[in-house]
Amino acid sequence: MTAATALLCPHHGEDRRAAPTLRTCWACRDRMAAHLEALPALYGRLGDALVSPVTGGGGPRVTGTSSAPLPINPAVADHRDQIRHDLVWWTKYVADARALALPDDRIGEIAGWLAAHVDWLAADPVASEELPPVLRALVGRAHGLLDPSRRLPTGERCRVVSDGAERCAGVISMVQEADDTWTARCSVCGPQEAAPYLRNRTAGRWVTWERVQAYALRRHRVRIGGDTVRQWARRGHITARTEGGATWYDLGSVERYLSRREKMAG
């Protein structure tokens, strides 16, 4: 496949080309593998959470009966069923398409079997587009049920601008609430609209060097440290600015620089 006809990853639009021989980028392929690896343990933890008061399982004894309350959290039980349903469905999809025998009917075996076929899934026209969001939703919902207020640091600078045209120097964390919605919390100015921080595009994102480090490893499989990030900025490879004693890096410039490096290496 030539550069002119290279596919775009369906989960990043024009921001990311698909990896060679695949229909997703490497990051989406690796994320599918990571989600499949994580789901058996999450499935087990959800089983434990069926009776956990943290997730609402269990209830008062019914008056006039000698039996214990039903230790069932319907939301947790439903999601365990959903995990099994979706993994079994995609297992049958792969098995039918490739004329393969099905694995043993255990979540660990099923997820491991799918993980062994992750490259095929990332190259298949249907699975490459539909499976990543399915797995992301299964994992995200499981975490939301197990930890109803999950905080994820983003390393991104707050976008709030004061009346004096000064941008807030706080750092954003995303918090997943019990109803699976996300809210953005700034370390300085508190809650704000989540939507701008949930978009996939890198343009306009000013981030800490730690976020640059995580981005380079996750999207481009490049391991770097803070000294390397600062060196890239000094040499003009990426854009940086220092305000209020903190240095911020333009994630869009990082994406462009790493993409250029990949093309030169290829």
Coordinates of C-alpha atoms in Angstrom, one line a residue:
M1 CA 0.0 0.0 0.0
T2 CA 1.5 3.4 -1.0
A3 CA 1.5 6.5 1.1
A4 CA -1.1 8.0 -1.3
T5 CA -3.5 5.1 -0.7
A6 CA -2.8 4.5 3.0
L7 CA -5.9 4.0 5.1
L8 CA -6.8 6.3 7.9
C9 CA -7.5 4.8 11.3
P10 CA -11.3 5.0 11.7
H11 CA -10.9 6.1 15.4
H12 CA -8.7 9.1 14.8
G13 CA -9.9 10.5 11.5
E14 CA -7.3 12.5 9.6
D15 CA -5.0 12.6 12.7
R16 CA -3.7 9.1 12.2
R17 CA -2.9 6.7 9.4
A18 CA -3.5 3.0 9.7
A19 CA -0.4 0.9 10.4
P20 CA 1.0 -1.2 7.5
T21 CA -1.2 -4.3 6.8
L22 CA -3.8 -3.0 9.4
R23 CA -6.9 -0.9 9.2
T24 CA -6.2 0.7 12.6
C25 CA -3.2 2.6 13.9
W26 CA -0.7 0.7 16.2
A27 CA -2.1 2.5 19.2
C28 CA -5.6 1.2 18.6
R29 CA -4.3 -2.3 17.9
D30 CA -2.3 -2.3 21.1
R31 CA -5.3 -0.9 23.0
M32 CA -7.5 -3.7 21.8
A33 CA -4.9 -6.2 23.1
A34 CA -4.6 -4.4 26.4
H35 CA -8.4 -4.4 26.9
L36 CA -8.7 -8.1 26.1
E37 CA -5.9 -8.8 28.6
A38 CA -7.7 -6.7 31.2
L39 CA -11.2 -8.0 30.8
P40 CA -10.9 -11.4 32.5
A41 CA -9.6 -9.8 35.7
L42 CA -12.3 -7.1 35.6
Y43 CA -14.9 -9.8 35.0
G44 CA -13.7 -11.6 38.2
R45 CA -13.7 -8.4 40.2
L46 CA -17.2 -7.7 39.1
G47 CA -18.1 -11.1 40.3
D48 CA -16.8 -10.2 43.8
A49 CA -18.6 -6.8 43.5
L50 CA -22.0 -8.5 43.1
V51 CA -22.2 -8.6 46.9
S52 CA -20.1 -5.5 47.6
P53 CA -21.8 -2.5 49.4
V54 CA -19.5 -0.2 47.4
T55 CA -21.4 -1.1 44.2
G56 CA -24.8 -1.4 45.8
G57 CA -24.9 -5.2 46.1
G58 CA -26.8 -6.8 49.0
G59 CA -29.7 -5.3 50.8
P60 CA -31.6 -5.5 54.1
R61 CA -33.1 -8.8 55.2
V62 CA -36.8 -9.1 54.2
T63 CA -39.0 -8.8 57.2
G64 CA -40.7 -12.1 58.1
T65 CA -38.2 -14.3 56.3
S66 CA -35.2 -16.2 57.6
S67 CA -33.2 -15.9 54.3
A68 CA -30.4 -13.5 53.7
P69 CA -31.0 -10.7 51.3
L70 CA -30.3 -11.3 47.6
P71 CA -26.7 -10.3 47.2
I72 CA -27.1 -9.1 43.7
N73 CA -26.3 -5.7 42.2
P74 CA -28.3 -5.7 38.9
A75 CA -26.0 -3.2 37.2
V76 CA -22.9 -5.4 37.9
A77 CA -24.7 -8.6 37.0
D78 CA -25.9 -7.0 33.7
H79 CA -22.4 -5.9 32.8
R80 CA -20.9 -9.3 33.5
D81 CA -23.5 -10.7 31.1
Q82 CA -22.6 -8.0 28.6
I83 CA -18.9 -8.8 28.8
R84 CA -19.6 -12.5 28.2
H85 CA -22.0 -11.8 25.4
D86 CA -19.8 -9.4 23.5
L87 CA -16.6 -11.6 23.8
V88 CA -18.5 -14.7 22.7
W89 CA -20.0 -12.8 19.7
W90 CA -16.7 -11.7 18.5
T91 CA -15.1 -15.1 19.1
K92 CA -17.8 -16.7 16.9
Y93 CA -17.2 -13.9 14.3
V94 CA -13.5 -14.7 14.1
A95 CA -14.0 -18.5 14.2
D96 CA -16.6 -18.4 11.4
A97 CA -14.5 -16.1 9.2
R98 CA -11.3 -18.1 9.7
A99 CA -12.8 -21.6 9.9
L100 CA -11.3 -22.1 13.4
A101 CA -12.5 -24.1 16.4
L102 CA -14.0 -22.1 19.3
P103 CA -12.0 -21.9 22.6
D104 CA -13.2 -23.2 25.9
D105 CA -16.2 -21.4 27.3
R106 CA -14.4 -19.5 30.0
I107 CA -13.9 -15.7 30.0
G108 CA -10.1 -16.0 30.4
E109 CA -9.9 -18.5 27.5
I110 CA -12.2 -16.5 25.3
A111 CA -10.4 -13.2 25.8
G112 CA -7.0 -14.8 25.4
W113 CA -8.1 -16.5 22.2
L114 CA -9.3 -13.1 20.8
A115 CA -6.0 -11.5 21.9
A116 CA -4.1 -14.1 19.9
H117 CA -6.0 -12.9 16.8
V118 CA -5.7 -9.2 17.5
D119 CA -3.7 -8.5 14.3
W120 CA -6.4 -10.1 12.2
L121 CA -9.1 -8.1 14.1
A122 CA -7.2 -4.9 13.5
A123 CA -7.0 -5.7 9.7
D124 CA -10.6 -6.9 9.3
P125 CA -12.9 -4.2 7.8
V126 CA -15.7 -4.9 10.3
A127 CA -13.8 -5.7 13.5
S128 CA -11.2 -2.9 13.0
E129 CA -14.0 -0.3 13.1
E130 CA -16.5 -1.9 15.5
L131 CA -14.5 -3.8 18.1
P132 CA -12.3 -1.1 19.6
P133 CA -15.2 1.0 20.9
V134 CA -16.9 -2.1 22.2
L135 CA -13.9 -3.1 24.2
R136 CA -13.3 0.4 25.4
A137 CA -16.9 0.6 26.6
L138 CA -16.7 -2.8 28.4
V139 CA -13.5 -1.8 30.2
G140 CA -14.7 1.7 31.0
R141 CA -18.1 0.5 32.3
A142 CA -16.4 -2.1 34.5
H143 CA -14.0 0.5 36.0
G144 CA -17.0 2.8 36.5
L145 CA -18.9 0.1 38.5
L146 CA -15.9 -0.9 40.5
D147 CA -14.7 2.6 41.2
P148 CA -17.7 5.0 40.9
S149 CA -15.5 8.1 41.0
R150 CA -12.4 7.3 39.0
R151 CA -9.9 10.0 38.5
L152 CA -7.5 10.0 35.5
P153 CA -4.8 12.6 35.2
T154 CA -4.4 13.9 31.7
G155 CA -1.4 16.2 32.0
E156 CA -3.3 18.8 29.9
R157 CA -3.3 22.4 30.8
C158 CA -6.7 24.0 31.7
R159 CA -8.3 25.9 28.9
V160 CA -10.0 28.6 31.0
V161 CA -8.9 32.1 30.2
S162 CA -9.6 34.9 32.7
D163 CA -11.0 38.3 32.0
G164 CA -7.4 39.5 31.9
A165 CA -6.7 37.1 29.1
E166 CA -4.5 35.0 31.2
R167 CA -4.8 31.2 30.8
C168 CA -5.3 29.1 34.0
A169 CA -2.1 27.2 34.9
G170 CA -4.0 24.3 36.4
V171 CA -3.8 20.7 35.2
I172 CA -6.9 18.7 34.2
S173 CA -8.0 15.4 35.5
M174 CA -11.0 13.5 34.1
V175 CA -13.4 12.0 36.6
Q176 CA -15.7 9.2 35.6
E177 CA -18.9 9.4 37.7
A178 CA -21.1 6.5 38.8
D179 CA -23.4 7.1 35.8
D180 CA -20.4 6.6 33.4
T181 CA -20.3 10.3 32.4
W182 CA -17.0 12.2 32.5
T183 CA -16.3 15.5 34.1
A184 CA -13.2 17.6 33.9
R185 CA -11.6 18.9 37.1
C186 CA -8.9 21.6 37.1
S187 CA -6.4 21.5 39.9
V188 CA -6.8 25.3 40.2
C189 CA -10.3 26.3 39.1
G190 CA -12.3 23.2 39.7
P191 CA -15.1 21.5 37.6
Q192 CA -15.6 22.5 33.9
E193 CA -17.1 21.1 30.7
A194 CA -15.5 17.8 29.8
A195 CA -16.1 17.8 26.0
P196 CA -13.0 19.8 24.9
Y197 CA -10.7 17.4 26.8
L198 CA -12.3 14.2 25.4
R199 CA -11.6 14.9 21.7
N200 CA -9.0 12.8 20.0
R201 CA -7.3 15.7 18.1
T202 CA -3.9 16.8 19.3
A203 CA -4.0 20.3 17.9
G204 CA -4.4 23.0 20.5
R205 CA -3.5 20.8 23.5
W206 CA -0.8 22.2 25.8
V207 CA 0.5 19.5 28.1
T208 CA 3.1 18.6 30.6
W209 CA 6.3 16.7 29.6
E210 CA 4.9 13.6 31.4
R211 CA 1.9 13.7 28.9
V212 CA 4.4 14.0 26.0
Q213 CA 6.3 11.0 27.4
A214 CA 3.1 8.9 27.7
Y215 CA 1.9 10.0 24.2
A216 CA 5.1 9.1 22.5
L217 CA 5.1 5.6 24.0
R218 CA 1.4 4.9 23.5
R219 CA 1.0 6.3 20.0
H220 CA 4.5 5.9 18.5
R221 CA 6.2 3.2 20.7
V222 CA 9.0 5.7 21.5
R223 CA 10.5 5.7 25.1
I224 CA 11.7 9.2 26.1
G225 CA 12.4 11.1 29.3
G226 CA 12.0 14.6 30.4
D227 CA 15.5 15.6 29.2
T228 CA 14.7 14.4 25.7
V229 CA 11.4 16.4 25.6
R230 CA 13.3 19.5 26.7
Q231 CA 16.0 18.9 24.1
W232 CA 13.4 18.5 21.3
A233 CA 12.0 21.9 22.4
R234 CA 15.4 23.6 22.5
R235 CA 16.2 22.3 19.0
G236 CA 12.9 23.6 17.7
H237 CA 11.5 20.1 16.9
I238 CA 8.4 20.8 19.1
T239 CA 6.8 23.9 20.4
A240 CA 7.0 24.9 24.1
R241 CA 6.1 27.8 26.2
T242 CA 6.9 28.7 29.8
E243 CA 4.2 30.6 31.9
G244 CA 3.8 31.0 35.6
G245 CA 6.9 28.9 36.3
A246 CA 5.6 25.9 34.3
T247 CA 6.6 24.7 30.9
W248 CA 3.9 23.4 28.5
Y249 CA 4.4 21.5 25.2
D250 CA 2.1 21.7 22.2
L251 CA 0.9 18.1 21.7
G252 CA 0.2 18.8 18.0
S253 CA 3.8 19.7 17.4
V254 CA 4.9 16.5 19.1
E255 CA 2.6 14.5 16.9
R256 CA 4.0 16.2 13.7
Y257 CA 7.6 15.7 14.8
L258 CA 7.2 12.0 15.7
S259 CA 5.3 11.4 12.4
R260 CA 8.1 13.0 10.4
R261 CA 10.6 10.8 12.3
E262 CA 8.6 7.7 11.4
K263 CA 8.5 8.6 7.7
M264 CA 12.2 9.3 7.6
A265 CA 13.0 6.0 9.3
G266 CA 10.6 4.1 7.0

